[in-house]
């Protein structure tokens, strides 16, 4: 389920991108997963967010620590 959807400045006039925060089950635990979507993936995320319905994403999951400062 999308927890947040923020529109980014488009790299080109034809393609929009969005930073998405998903609530996802990862190895049996609920996690917030941050990702960037563009093109058709972006369009589906917008529709899912508007309708408040779950959607599926696939790919390699990486872990980045937050910088403390």
Short mmCIF file of C-alpha atoms in Angstrom, two decimals:
data_model
loop_
_atom_site.label_atom_id
_atom_site.label_comp_id
_atom_site.label_asym_id
_atom_site.label_seq_id
_atom_site.Cartn_x
_atom_site.Cartn_y
_atom_site.Cartn_z
CA UNK A 1 0.00 0.00 0.00
CA UNK A 2 1.39 3.40 -0.88
CA UNK A 3 1.97 5.48 2.23
CA UNK A 4 3.18 8.53 0.35
CA UNK A 5 3.55 9.70 -3.22
CA UNK A 6 5.61 12.81 -4.03
CA UNK A 7 5.99 14.13 -7.57
CA UNK A 8 9.56 14.86 -8.63
CA UNK A 9 10.60 17.41 -11.22
CA UNK A 10 10.41 15.60 -14.59
CA UNK A 11 13.73 14.80 -16.29
CA UNK A 12 11.93 15.31 -19.60
CA UNK A 13 8.60 16.90 -20.40
CA UNK A 14 7.15 13.53 -21.47
CA UNK A 15 7.90 11.44 -18.37
CA UNK A 16 6.95 12.09 -14.77
CA UNK A 17 8.62 10.45 -11.81
CA UNK A 18 7.56 10.09 -8.21
CA UNK A 19 9.23 9.17 -4.96
CA UNK A 20 7.04 6.55 -3.31
CA UNK A 21 7.00 5.25 0.24
CA UNK A 22 5.42 1.80 0.33
CA UNK A 23 4.32 -0.23 3.32
CA UNK A 24 5.55 -3.70 2.41
CA UNK A 25 6.17 -7.07 3.95
CA UNK A 26 9.88 -7.86 3.73
CA UNK A 27 11.03 -11.23 5.08
CA UNK A 28 7.95 -11.46 7.26
CA UNK A 29 8.22 -7.97 8.74
CA UNK A 30 6.36 -4.78 7.80
CA UNK A 31 8.76 -2.17 6.42
CA UNK A 32 8.60 1.24 4.80
CA UNK A 33 10.27 0.96 1.39
CA UNK A 34 11.33 4.09 -0.52
CA UNK A 35 11.56 3.93 -4.29
CA UNK A 36 11.36 6.09 -7.41
CA UNK A 37 8.88 5.23 -10.14
CA UNK A 38 8.55 6.58 -13.66
CA UNK A 39 6.56 5.95 -16.83
CA UNK A 40 3.79 3.37 -16.64
CA UNK A 41 4.87 2.31 -13.12
CA UNK A 42 4.36 5.92 -12.00
CA UNK A 43 0.91 6.03 -13.60
CA UNK A 44 -0.19 2.81 -11.85
CA UNK A 45 1.11 4.08 -8.49
CA UNK A 46 -0.93 7.29 -8.86
CA UNK A 47 -4.09 5.30 -9.66
CA UNK A 48 -3.51 2.92 -6.73
CA UNK A 49 -2.88 5.81 -4.35
CA UNK A 50 -6.02 7.67 -5.48
CA UNK A 51 -8.17 4.55 -5.12
CA UNK A 52 -6.39 3.44 -1.93
CA UNK A 53 -5.79 -0.05 -3.28
CA UNK A 54 -2.66 -2.21 -2.89
CA UNK A 55 -0.29 -2.84 -5.79
CA UNK A 56 2.73 -5.04 -6.35
CA UNK A 57 6.30 -4.06 -7.18
CA UNK A 58 9.25 -6.31 -7.86
CA UNK A 59 12.99 -5.78 -7.92
CA UNK A 60 16.13 -5.95 -5.88
CA UNK A 61 15.81 -4.58 -2.38
CA UNK A 62 18.78 -2.67 -1.00
CA UNK A 63 19.40 -1.19 2.42
CA UNK A 64 20.75 2.31 3.00
CA UNK A 65 21.47 3.70 6.44
CA UNK A 66 20.33 7.22 7.20
CA UNK A 67 23.13 9.72 7.69
CA UNK A 68 23.25 11.18 11.17
CA UNK A 69 24.24 14.72 11.48
#
